[in-house]
């Protein structure tokens, strides 16, 4: 997939055991094999390049800290994805999540000519139309299976269900995707040969709404003209390979290795490791999906209010994830404006329907959460018995009534290349909750950012400036009194300075 390294489960187990032995070089090998695909998964969920980078950074550090507890090293791949998804969920449910998002550029294939690019865009339109008829969890499971190469047991581990449920989910999703692809193909390429298909599709708009897809599928099954065409549609596996892949930030590897190995960053490593807990008896992280129910001293009324607030939070998170996977087939366009399942413009010139269009609320009764004591008889999803490991029930942890005050760990960044440019400075809370903001900048720089971070959580200050050869530097000041130097590097001859 877009240059992703091939994977071998024997290598996965070897990597897990080497990493568990504390060898930092194994972390480099994990990034070589997994960073690109894991970053793409993070970006599909978060639709923001900095938040995706932060989620992957923290997941890799958590893996480094906790891999020794993984009892089945051969399941290392699914375990990594589970850690990554948890970090994304923490960011999605963060009330202070920035409203403005900056999507990552696409990892382009530089060897495509204009005709091939046009064919790829058309294929993306077809996939976009087909995916729009699926529910959010179906889209996510197909992405994990067909693009990321996870099997049913691994998908179950990531999504909080057993292997049998994951098999059923992916099989149903695959069948619905095949139906949707056939309907989209007939609607675009077969209407000239079948007036009835044309009549069904003509007034439907694009992508096809699910009711129209259903009518077309029924028509195709009974039509002597369209039925044989169905077997000539391109396979779902091949078509999903044309979806855009988010480009992994160049500085991610260095940041991960610094946190893992630099003694000065040991508090950061400890904070990230703590935030990733709890883990079950098999070493898998408890699934992060909804806010825990807050214990109250106000009796039944307060408790009921807490339960419903938690359920509402769960529904909101599911809607956001569903919307992210609805946008999965579009290339990076204008960043969606943020709250909830926002829409975004796709470079494939297909205007996505309203974010709520895809019946995503019907995804809420999927086999996961309600580890909260829900009112009356809603089964807290009688957590399916797993053959390999016990179900990961999110423990109803007591709420932190008094967040400890933490300190800030602030990095730096560099702007490279002549002309306007930008970079991001990572700000992390260590040892407790911390509030921060950018208070000033010098040397021709402009900077912005701020918010409240829980312990182990990261935020980002965005720095912009124009580099005039031979370069220079400026500073960014923060509310805690720290000042960081930002280097602007642009050699005189329009420099092609390599990564340093």
Short mmCIF file of C-alpha atoms in Angstrom, two decimals:
data_model
loop_
_atom_site.label_atom_id
_atom_site.label_comp_id
_atom_site.label_asym_id
_atom_site.label_seq_id
_atom_site.Cartn_x
_atom_site.Cartn_y
_atom_site.Cartn_z
CA UNK A 1 0.00 0.00 0.00
CA UNK A 2 1.73 3.13 -1.26
CA UNK A 3 5.17 1.78 -0.47
CA UNK A 4 4.30 0.31 2.95
CA UNK A 5 6.75 -2.44 3.92
CA UNK A 6 5.43 -5.98 3.69
CA UNK A 7 4.69 -7.62 7.03
CA UNK A 8 5.57 -11.03 8.36
CA UNK A 9 4.13 -12.39 11.60
CA UNK A 10 7.34 -14.18 12.51
CA UNK A 11 9.13 -10.84 12.28
CA UNK A 12 6.38 -9.29 14.42
CA UNK A 13 7.04 -11.80 17.19
CA UNK A 14 10.80 -11.32 16.93
CA UNK A 15 10.37 -7.55 17.10
CA UNK A 16 8.09 -7.80 20.13
CA UNK A 17 10.58 -9.98 22.00
CA UNK A 18 13.52 -7.74 21.10
CA UNK A 19 11.58 -4.66 22.16
CA UNK A 20 10.58 -6.36 25.42
CA UNK A 21 14.27 -6.96 26.13
CA UNK A 22 14.72 -3.17 26.20
CA UNK A 23 16.68 -2.81 22.97
CA UNK A 24 16.03 0.73 21.63
CA UNK A 25 17.13 -0.31 18.15
CA UNK A 26 14.03 -2.52 18.02
CA UNK A 27 11.95 0.64 18.28
CA UNK A 28 13.61 1.90 15.10
CA UNK A 29 12.70 -1.36 13.37
CA UNK A 30 9.10 -1.05 14.60
CA UNK A 31 8.94 2.44 13.09
CA UNK A 32 10.50 1.24 9.83
CA UNK A 33 7.78 -1.39 9.52
CA UNK A 34 4.78 0.32 11.03
CA UNK A 35 5.10 4.10 11.32
CA UNK A 36 3.68 4.93 7.87
CA UNK A 37 0.62 2.69 8.14
CA UNK A 38 -0.05 3.58 11.79
CA UNK A 39 0.20 7.29 11.02
CA UNK A 40 -2.28 6.86 8.17
CA UNK A 41 -4.68 5.11 10.58
CA UNK A 42 -4.28 7.90 13.16
CA UNK A 43 -4.91 10.53 10.50
CA UNK A 44 -8.03 8.72 9.26
CA UNK A 45 -9.43 8.97 12.79
CA UNK A 46 -8.25 12.46 13.75
CA UNK A 47 -7.99 14.34 10.40
CA UNK A 48 -5.19 16.50 11.82
CA UNK A 49 -1.49 16.01 11.11
CA UNK A 50 -0.22 17.23 14.49
CA UNK A 51 -2.73 15.32 16.57
CA UNK A 52 -2.09 12.19 14.50
CA UNK A 53 1.66 12.58 15.07
CA UNK A 54 1.11 13.08 18.80
CA UNK A 55 -1.12 10.02 19.03
CA UNK A 56 1.38 7.82 17.18
CA UNK A 57 4.31 9.17 19.22
CA UNK A 58 2.53 8.33 22.48
CA UNK A 59 1.38 4.92 21.24
CA UNK A 60 4.91 3.93 20.23
CA UNK A 61 6.30 5.08 23.58
CA UNK A 62 3.54 3.15 25.37
CA UNK A 63 4.46 0.09 23.31
CA UNK A 64 8.11 0.48 24.29
CA UNK A 65 7.13 0.76 27.96
CA UNK A 66 4.54 -2.06 28.12
CA UNK A 67 5.49 -4.66 25.50
CA UNK A 68 7.03 -6.91 28.15
CA UNK A 69 3.50 -7.53 29.46
CA UNK A 70 2.19 -8.80 26.11
CA UNK A 71 1.65 -12.53 26.65
CA UNK A 72 1.22 -13.33 22.96
CA UNK A 73 4.07 -11.65 21.07
CA UNK A 74 2.74 -13.08 17.81
CA UNK A 75 -0.26 -10.70 18.21
CA UNK A 76 2.07 -7.69 18.32
CA UNK A 77 0.56 -6.11 15.20
CA UNK A 78 -3.01 -5.95 16.52
CA UNK A 79 -1.72 -4.85 19.92
CA UNK A 80 0.06 -1.88 18.31
CA UNK A 81 -3.11 -0.84 16.48
CA UNK A 82 -5.05 -1.12 19.74
CA UNK A 83 -2.63 1.26 21.47
CA UNK A 84 -2.81 3.66 18.54
CA UNK A 85 -6.60 3.69 18.49
CA UNK A 86 -6.73 4.35 22.23
CA UNK A 87 -4.48 7.39 21.84
CA UNK A 88 -6.72 8.68 19.05
CA UNK A 89 -9.84 8.15 21.17
CA UNK A 90 -8.30 10.12 24.04
CA UNK A 91 -7.80 13.04 21.70
CA UNK A 92 -11.25 12.75 20.13
CA UNK A 93 -12.98 12.96 23.49
CA UNK A 94 -10.78 15.80 24.75
CA UNK A 95 -13.07 18.83 25.29
CA UNK A 96 -10.12 21.13 24.58
CA UNK A 97 -9.39 19.59 21.20
CA UNK A 98 -8.57 22.45 18.79
CA UNK A 99 -11.44 23.43 16.53
CA UNK A 100 -9.19 24.07 13.55
CA UNK A 101 -7.58 21.04 11.94
CA UNK A 102 -4.65 20.86 9.57
CA UNK A 103 -4.76 17.73 7.45
CA UNK A 104 -1.56 16.01 6.43
CA UNK A 105 -0.41 16.15 2.80
CA UNK A 106 -0.87 13.02 0.77
CA UNK A 107 2.04 10.66 0.29
CA UNK A 108 2.13 10.98 -3.48
CA UNK A 109 3.36 8.52 -6.02
CA UNK A 110 5.68 10.70 -8.10
CA UNK A 111 5.68 8.29 -11.05
CA UNK A 112 2.07 8.78 -12.15
CA UNK A 113 1.43 10.73 -15.34
CA UNK A 114 -1.65 12.90 -15.87
CA UNK A 115 -3.71 10.12 -17.42
CA UNK A 116 -2.94 7.76 -14.54
CA UNK A 117 -3.75 10.48 -12.01
CA UNK A 118 -7.11 11.06 -13.73
CA UNK A 119 -7.87 7.33 -13.60
CA UNK A 120 -6.97 7.26 -9.92
CA UNK A 121 -9.27 10.20 -9.19
CA UNK A 122 -12.12 8.44 -10.98
CA UNK A 123 -11.45 5.27 -8.98
CA UNK A 124 -11.52 7.32 -5.79
CA UNK A 125 -14.90 8.74 -6.73
CA UNK A 126 -16.16 5.20 -7.18
CA UNK A 127 -14.78 4.10 -3.80
CA UNK A 128 -16.15 7.23 -2.14
CA UNK A 129 -19.62 6.45 -3.44
CA UNK A 130 -19.40 2.83 -2.30
CA UNK A 131 -18.07 3.63 1.18
CA UNK A 132 -20.79 6.20 1.78
CA UNK A 133 -23.32 3.37 2.00
CA UNK A 134 -21.51 1.68 4.90
CA UNK A 135 -21.69 2.42 8.60
CA UNK A 136 -18.66 3.86 10.37
CA UNK A 137 -17.62 0.67 12.13
CA UNK A 138 -17.95 -1.27 8.88
CA UNK A 139 -15.68 1.21 7.10
CA UNK A 140 -13.12 1.06 9.88
CA UNK A 141 -13.08 -2.74 9.95
CA UNK A 142 -12.61 -2.89 6.16
CA UNK A 143 -9.80 -0.35 6.33
CA UNK A 144 -8.04 -2.45 8.97
CA UNK A 145 -8.55 -5.67 7.01
CA UNK A 146 -8.03 -4.63 3.38
CA UNK A 147 -5.52 -1.78 3.64
CA UNK A 148 -3.70 -2.55 6.89
CA UNK A 149 -3.69 -6.34 6.65
CA UNK A 150 -5.14 -7.24 10.06
CA UNK A 151 -6.95 -10.54 10.53
CA UNK A 152 -10.28 -11.02 12.30
CA UNK A 153 -8.73 -11.71 15.71
CA UNK A 154 -6.59 -8.59 15.47
CA UNK A 155 -9.52 -6.46 14.30
CA UNK A 156 -11.53 -7.78 17.24
CA UNK A 157 -8.73 -6.79 19.59
CA UNK A 158 -8.63 -3.28 18.16
CA UNK A 159 -12.40 -2.72 18.09
CA UNK A 160 -13.27 -4.47 21.36
CA UNK A 161 -15.01 -7.64 20.18
CA UNK A 162 -14.18 -11.31 19.83
CA UNK A 163 -12.87 -12.89 16.64
CA UNK A 164 -16.26 -14.36 15.71
CA UNK A 165 -17.95 -10.96 15.92
CA UNK A 166 -15.12 -9.35 13.96
CA UNK A 167 -15.43 -12.03 11.28
CA UNK A 168 -19.15 -11.37 11.01
CA UNK A 169 -18.63 -7.61 10.91
CA UNK A 170 -15.99 -7.71 8.18
CA UNK A 171 -17.92 -10.29 6.13
CA UNK A 172 -21.08 -8.20 6.22
CA UNK A 173 -19.12 -5.03 5.51
CA UNK A 174 -17.32 -6.68 2.59
CA UNK A 175 -20.62 -7.91 1.11
CA UNK A 176 -22.19 -4.47 1.47
CA UNK A 177 -19.12 -2.83 -0.06
CA UNK A 178 -19.23 -5.21 -3.03
CA UNK A 179 -22.91 -4.37 -3.50
CA UNK A 180 -22.18 -0.66 -3.23
CA UNK A 181 -19.30 -0.90 -5.70
CA UNK A 182 -21.51 -2.73 -8.18
CA UNK A 183 -24.25 -0.11 -7.78
CA UNK A 184 -21.78 2.76 -8.18
CA UNK A 185 -20.20 1.12 -11.22
CA UNK A 186 -23.56 0.54 -12.92
CA UNK A 187 -24.70 4.07 -12.08
CA UNK A 188 -21.62 5.58 -13.73
CA UNK A 189 -20.73 3.17 -16.52
CA UNK A 190 -23.83 1.10 -17.24
CA UNK A 191 -26.66 3.58 -17.48
CA UNK A 192 -26.41 3.90 -21.28
CA UNK A 193 -27.23 0.21 -21.71
CA UNK A 194 -30.07 -0.01 -19.19
CA UNK A 195 -32.77 2.67 -19.05
CA UNK A 196 -34.13 1.30 -15.77
CA UNK A 197 -30.74 1.62 -14.02
CA UNK A 198 -30.39 5.12 -15.45
CA UNK A 199 -33.83 6.05 -14.12
CA UNK A 200 -32.94 4.85 -10.62
CA UNK A 201 -29.59 6.67 -10.54
CA UNK A 202 -30.31 9.83 -12.52
CA UNK A 203 -31.83 11.98 -9.79
CA UNK A 204 -29.89 10.52 -6.89
CA UNK A 205 -26.83 12.77 -6.81
CA UNK A 206 -23.32 11.58 -6.05
CA UNK A 207 -22.27 9.73 -3.98
CA UNK A 208 -25.35 7.56 -4.22
CA UNK A 209 -27.55 7.67 -1.10
CA UNK A 210 -27.93 4.28 0.65
CA UNK A 211 -31.61 3.85 -0.39
CA UNK A 212 -30.63 4.31 -4.04
CA UNK A 213 -27.76 1.84 -3.64
CA UNK A 214 -30.25 -0.67 -2.22
CA UNK A 215 -32.64 -0.18 -5.15
CA UNK A 216 -29.81 -0.52 -7.67
CA UNK A 217 -28.54 -3.71 -6.01
CA UNK A 218 -32.03 -5.21 -6.21
CA UNK A 219 -32.27 -4.15 -9.85
CA UNK A 220 -28.85 -5.62 -10.72
CA UNK A 221 -29.81 -9.00 -9.23
CA UNK A 222 -32.86 -9.22 -11.48
CA UNK A 223 -31.56 -7.49 -14.63
CA UNK A 224 -30.19 -9.51 -17.54
CA UNK A 225 -28.14 -6.52 -18.74
CA UNK A 226 -26.69 -5.26 -15.44
CA UNK A 227 -26.27 -8.64 -13.72
CA UNK A 228 -23.40 -9.87 -15.93
CA UNK A 229 -21.68 -6.48 -15.58
CA UNK A 230 -21.53 -6.91 -11.82
CA UNK A 231 -18.92 -9.64 -12.13
CA UNK A 232 -16.67 -7.31 -14.11
CA UNK A 233 -16.40 -4.65 -11.41
CA UNK A 234 -12.97 -4.13 -9.90
CA UNK A 235 -12.31 -5.94 -6.62
CA UNK A 236 -12.73 -4.04 -3.37
CA UNK A 237 -9.16 -4.87 -2.33
CA UNK A 238 -7.69 -3.27 -5.44
CA UNK A 239 -9.93 -0.25 -5.33
CA UNK A 240 -9.17 0.53 -1.70
CA UNK A 241 -5.51 0.79 -2.61
CA UNK A 242 -6.24 4.06 -4.44
CA UNK A 243 -7.34 5.85 -1.27
CA UNK A 244 -4.99 8.66 -0.23
CA UNK A 245 -2.28 7.88 2.32
CA UNK A 246 -1.27 10.56 4.81
CA UNK A 247 2.40 11.54 4.67
CA UNK A 248 4.28 10.72 7.88
CA UNK A 249 6.08 13.74 9.44
CA UNK A 250 9.84 13.67 8.96
CA UNK A 251 10.60 14.49 12.59
CA UNK A 252 8.45 11.77 14.15
CA UNK A 253 11.20 9.15 14.37
CA UNK A 254 13.58 11.54 16.11
CA UNK A 255 10.93 12.60 18.62
CA UNK A 256 10.06 8.99 19.47
CA UNK A 257 13.69 7.96 19.92
CA UNK A 258 14.43 11.03 22.04
CA UNK A 259 11.55 10.28 24.40
CA UNK A 260 12.54 6.61 24.62
CA UNK A 261 16.26 7.11 25.24
CA UNK A 262 17.01 10.63 26.53
CA UNK A 263 17.33 10.57 30.35
CA UNK A 264 16.13 14.18 30.44
CA UNK A 265 12.82 13.03 28.94
CA UNK A 266 12.35 10.12 31.36
CA UNK A 267 9.43 11.93 33.08
CA UNK A 268 7.70 12.20 29.71
CA UNK A 269 8.17 8.49 29.06
CA UNK A 270 6.79 7.65 32.51
CA UNK A 271 3.78 9.94 32.03
CA UNK A 272 2.91 8.41 28.66
CA UNK A 273 3.30 4.88 30.04
CA UNK A 274 0.99 5.73 32.94
CA UNK A 275 -1.64 7.31 30.67
CA UNK A 276 -1.79 4.10 28.58
CA UNK A 277 -2.93 2.01 31.57
CA UNK A 278 -4.78 -0.16 32.52
CA UNK A 279 -3.86 -3.39 30.73
CA UNK A 280 -5.63 -6.73 31.03
CA UNK A 281 -4.12 -10.07 32.05
CA UNK A 282 -3.00 -10.70 28.48
CA UNK A 283 -1.21 -7.37 28.25
CA UNK A 284 -3.82 -5.65 26.04
CA UNK A 285 -4.84 -2.08 26.87
CA UNK A 286 -8.33 -1.44 28.20
CA UNK A 287 -10.32 0.00 25.34
CA UNK A 288 -10.74 3.77 25.40
CA UNK A 289 -14.12 4.62 23.93
CA UNK A 290 -16.16 6.78 26.27
CA UNK A 291 -15.79 8.94 29.36
CA UNK A 292 -16.04 6.93 32.58
CA UNK A 293 -19.17 7.54 34.62
CA UNK A 294 -18.32 10.04 37.33
CA UNK A 295 -19.23 8.94 40.81
CA UNK A 296 -21.40 11.51 42.55
CA UNK A 297 -22.54 11.88 46.12
CA UNK A 298 -25.94 13.15 45.06
CA UNK A 299 -27.88 9.87 45.09
CA UNK A 300 -29.73 8.20 42.29
CA UNK A 301 -30.58 11.33 40.38
CA UNK A 302 -26.97 12.40 40.11
CA UNK A 303 -25.91 8.89 39.19
CA UNK A 304 -28.48 8.66 36.40
CA UNK A 305 -27.38 12.03 35.06
CA UNK A 306 -23.78 10.80 35.04
CA UNK A 307 -24.74 7.63 33.15
CA UNK A 308 -26.61 9.53 30.45
CA UNK A 309 -23.76 12.02 30.11
CA UNK A 310 -21.37 9.12 29.57
CA UNK A 311 -23.64 7.55 26.97
CA UNK A 312 -23.97 10.86 25.17
CA UNK A 313 -20.17 11.18 25.16
CA UNK A 314 -19.90 7.68 23.71
CA UNK A 315 -22.35 8.51 20.94
CA UNK A 316 -20.42 11.68 20.14
CA UNK A 317 -17.12 9.81 19.89
CA UNK A 318 -18.65 7.15 17.64
CA UNK A 319 -20.14 9.83 15.41
CA UNK A 320 -16.75 11.55 15.09
CA UNK A 321 -15.01 8.28 14.22
CA UNK A 322 -17.74 7.42 11.74
CA UNK A 323 -17.43 10.81 10.08
CA UNK A 324 -13.65 10.41 9.85
CA UNK A 325 -14.07 7.14 7.98
CA UNK A 326 -16.73 8.69 5.77
CA UNK A 327 -14.05 11.16 4.69
CA UNK A 328 -11.43 8.43 4.39
CA UNK A 329 -11.67 8.29 0.62
CA UNK A 330 -11.14 12.00 0.01
CA UNK A 331 -7.75 13.59 -0.40
CA UNK A 332 -6.75 16.36 1.91
CA UNK A 333 -8.75 19.42 1.17
CA UNK A 334 -9.88 22.22 3.41
CA UNK A 335 -9.59 20.99 6.97
CA UNK A 336 -12.94 20.26 8.49
CA UNK A 337 -14.01 22.73 11.07
CA UNK A 338 -14.04 20.81 14.07
CA UNK A 339 -16.75 19.85 16.42
CA UNK A 340 -18.15 16.41 15.94
CA UNK A 341 -18.66 14.74 12.63
CA UNK A 342 -17.78 17.67 10.49
CA UNK A 343 -17.63 17.43 6.77
CA UNK A 344 -14.62 18.18 4.64
CA UNK A 345 -14.07 18.88 1.03
CA UNK A 346 -12.55 16.16 -1.03
CA UNK A 347 -10.04 16.78 -3.73
CA UNK A 348 -11.93 14.28 -5.80
CA UNK A 349 -14.53 16.99 -6.42
CA UNK A 350 -17.23 14.95 -4.77
CA UNK A 351 -19.18 16.94 -2.29
CA UNK A 352 -19.77 14.70 0.72
CA UNK A 353 -23.27 14.68 2.03
CA UNK A 354 -24.16 15.97 5.41
CA UNK A 355 -22.02 14.37 8.12
CA UNK A 356 -24.96 12.68 9.73
CA UNK A 357 -26.10 11.20 6.43
CA UNK A 358 -24.64 7.78 6.81
CA UNK A 359 -26.95 6.53 9.55
CA UNK A 360 -23.98 6.51 11.90
CA UNK A 361 -26.08 6.56 15.08
CA UNK A 362 -27.08 3.03 14.14
CA UNK A 363 -23.48 2.14 14.85
CA UNK A 364 -23.87 2.85 18.52
CA UNK A 365 -25.27 -0.54 19.50
CA UNK A 366 -22.12 -2.29 18.30
CA UNK A 367 -20.40 -4.79 20.59
CA UNK A 368 -18.24 -2.57 22.71
CA UNK A 369 -18.82 -0.28 25.57
CA UNK A 370 -21.37 0.06 28.27
CA UNK A 371 -19.04 -1.06 30.92
CA UNK A 372 -20.92 1.67 32.72
CA UNK A 373 -23.81 0.50 34.90
CA UNK A 374 -26.44 1.46 32.35
CA UNK A 375 -30.01 2.04 33.46
CA UNK A 376 -32.48 -0.80 33.13
CA UNK A 377 -31.71 -3.64 30.85
CA UNK A 378 -29.28 -2.48 28.23
CA UNK A 379 -26.83 -5.32 28.23
CA UNK A 380 -23.37 -3.96 28.96
CA UNK A 381 -22.57 -6.03 25.95
CA UNK A 382 -22.17 -9.31 27.75
CA UNK A 383 -18.54 -9.00 26.95
CA UNK A 384 -17.95 -11.83 24.53
CA UNK A 385 -15.77 -14.60 25.77
CA UNK A 386 -12.48 -14.46 23.97
CA UNK A 387 -10.68 -17.61 23.13
CA UNK A 388 -7.25 -16.05 23.38
CA UNK A 389 -7.66 -13.41 26.04
CA UNK A 390 -10.34 -12.20 28.42
CA UNK A 391 -12.47 -9.27 27.35
CA UNK A 392 -11.00 -5.90 28.09
CA UNK A 393 -13.60 -4.28 30.27
CA UNK A 394 -12.85 -0.62 30.90
CA UNK A 395 -12.68 -0.58 34.66
CA UNK A 396 -15.00 1.95 36.28
CA UNK A 397 -12.15 3.90 37.76
CA UNK A 398 -12.88 6.52 40.37
CA UNK A 399 -12.64 10.02 39.03
CA UNK A 400 -9.75 12.27 39.79
CA UNK A 401 -11.44 14.90 41.88
CA UNK A 402 -8.39 17.12 42.27
CA UNK A 403 -6.07 17.12 39.28
CA UNK A 404 -2.49 17.60 40.35
CA UNK A 405 -0.70 20.63 39.00
CA UNK A 406 1.91 19.57 36.48
CA UNK A 407 4.79 21.18 34.70
CA UNK A 408 5.40 21.74 31.01
CA UNK A 409 8.00 20.01 28.88
CA UNK A 410 8.50 22.15 25.77
CA UNK A 411 10.44 21.13 22.67
CA UNK A 412 11.68 23.20 19.76
CA UNK A 413 11.52 23.11 15.98
CA UNK A 414 13.21 24.43 12.82
CA UNK A 415 11.93 26.01 9.62
CA UNK A 416 13.90 24.82 6.61
CA UNK A 417 13.97 26.14 3.05
CA UNK A 418 13.85 29.63 1.59
CA UNK A 419 10.59 31.53 1.72
CA UNK A 420 7.56 31.11 3.97
CA UNK A 421 7.50 28.02 6.16
CA UNK A 422 6.24 26.65 9.43
CA UNK A 423 6.96 24.07 12.10
CA UNK A 424 5.38 22.87 15.33
CA UNK A 425 6.69 22.90 18.90
CA UNK A 426 5.47 20.06 21.10
CA UNK A 427 4.23 21.04 24.57
CA UNK A 428 3.61 18.21 27.04
CA UNK A 429 2.16 18.17 30.55
CA UNK A 430 4.27 16.15 32.99
CA UNK A 431 3.19 15.08 36.47
CA UNK A 432 -0.29 16.62 36.37
CA UNK A 433 -2.61 19.03 34.60
CA UNK A 434 -1.02 22.16 33.12
CA UNK A 435 -2.38 25.18 31.25
CA UNK A 436 -0.21 26.88 28.66
CA UNK A 437 -0.20 29.48 25.92
CA UNK A 438 2.18 31.21 23.54
CA UNK A 439 2.89 34.70 24.88
CA UNK A 440 5.18 36.13 22.23
CA UNK A 441 7.62 35.62 19.36
CA UNK A 442 10.64 37.46 17.99
CA UNK A 443 12.93 37.44 14.97
CA UNK A 444 10.13 37.80 12.44
CA UNK A 445 8.29 34.72 13.70
CA UNK A 446 4.61 34.41 14.50
CA UNK A 447 3.32 31.70 16.82
CA UNK A 448 0.05 30.57 18.32
CA UNK A 449 -1.26 27.84 20.57
CA UNK A 450 -2.49 27.12 24.05
CA UNK A 451 -4.85 25.05 26.16
CA UNK A 452 -5.09 22.76 29.16
CA UNK A 453 -3.31 19.42 29.08
CA UNK A 454 -3.75 16.41 31.31
CA UNK A 455 -0.66 14.58 32.50
CA UNK A 456 1.09 12.93 29.56
CA UNK A 457 -0.98 14.79 27.00
CA UNK A 458 0.62 16.88 24.26
CA UNK A 459 -0.34 20.13 22.60
CA UNK A 460 1.31 21.97 19.74
CA UNK A 461 2.37 25.54 19.10
CA UNK A 462 2.41 26.41 15.40
CA UNK A 463 5.28 28.67 14.37
CA UNK A 464 5.46 30.50 11.02
CA UNK A 465 8.19 32.60 9.47
CA UNK A 466 9.96 33.48 6.24
CA UNK A 467 13.53 32.36 5.78
CA UNK A 468 15.82 34.70 3.86
CA UNK A 469 19.24 33.22 2.91
CA UNK A 470 21.42 32.37 4.69
CA UNK A 471 18.87 31.99 7.48
CA UNK A 472 18.74 33.00 11.11
CA UNK A 473 16.72 32.36 14.24
CA UNK A 474 13.98 33.73 16.43
CA UNK A 475 12.35 32.88 19.72
CA UNK A 476 8.93 31.80 20.97
CA UNK A 477 7.88 32.60 24.54
CA UNK A 478 5.45 30.59 26.65
CA UNK A 479 3.22 31.39 29.61
CA UNK A 480 5.38 29.43 32.06
CA UNK A 481 8.34 31.69 31.28
CA UNK A 482 10.16 29.28 28.98
CA UNK A 483 11.65 30.61 25.74
CA UNK A 484 12.52 28.36 22.81
CA UNK A 485 14.78 29.17 19.88
CA UNK A 486 13.51 28.40 16.39
CA UNK A 487 16.14 28.12 13.67
CA UNK A 488 15.46 29.26 10.10
CA UNK A 489 17.77 27.44 7.71
CA UNK A 490 18.01 28.27 4.00
CA UNK A 491 21.43 28.06 2.31
CA UNK A 492 22.08 30.84 -0.22
CA UNK A 493 21.73 28.77 -3.40
CA UNK A 494 18.03 28.01 -2.89
CA UNK A 495 19.34 25.29 -0.76
CA UNK A 496 18.47 21.72 -0.94
CA UNK A 497 19.47 21.10 2.59
CA UNK A 498 18.88 17.49 3.45
CA UNK A 499 17.29 16.27 6.62
CA UNK A 500 19.66 16.83 9.46
#
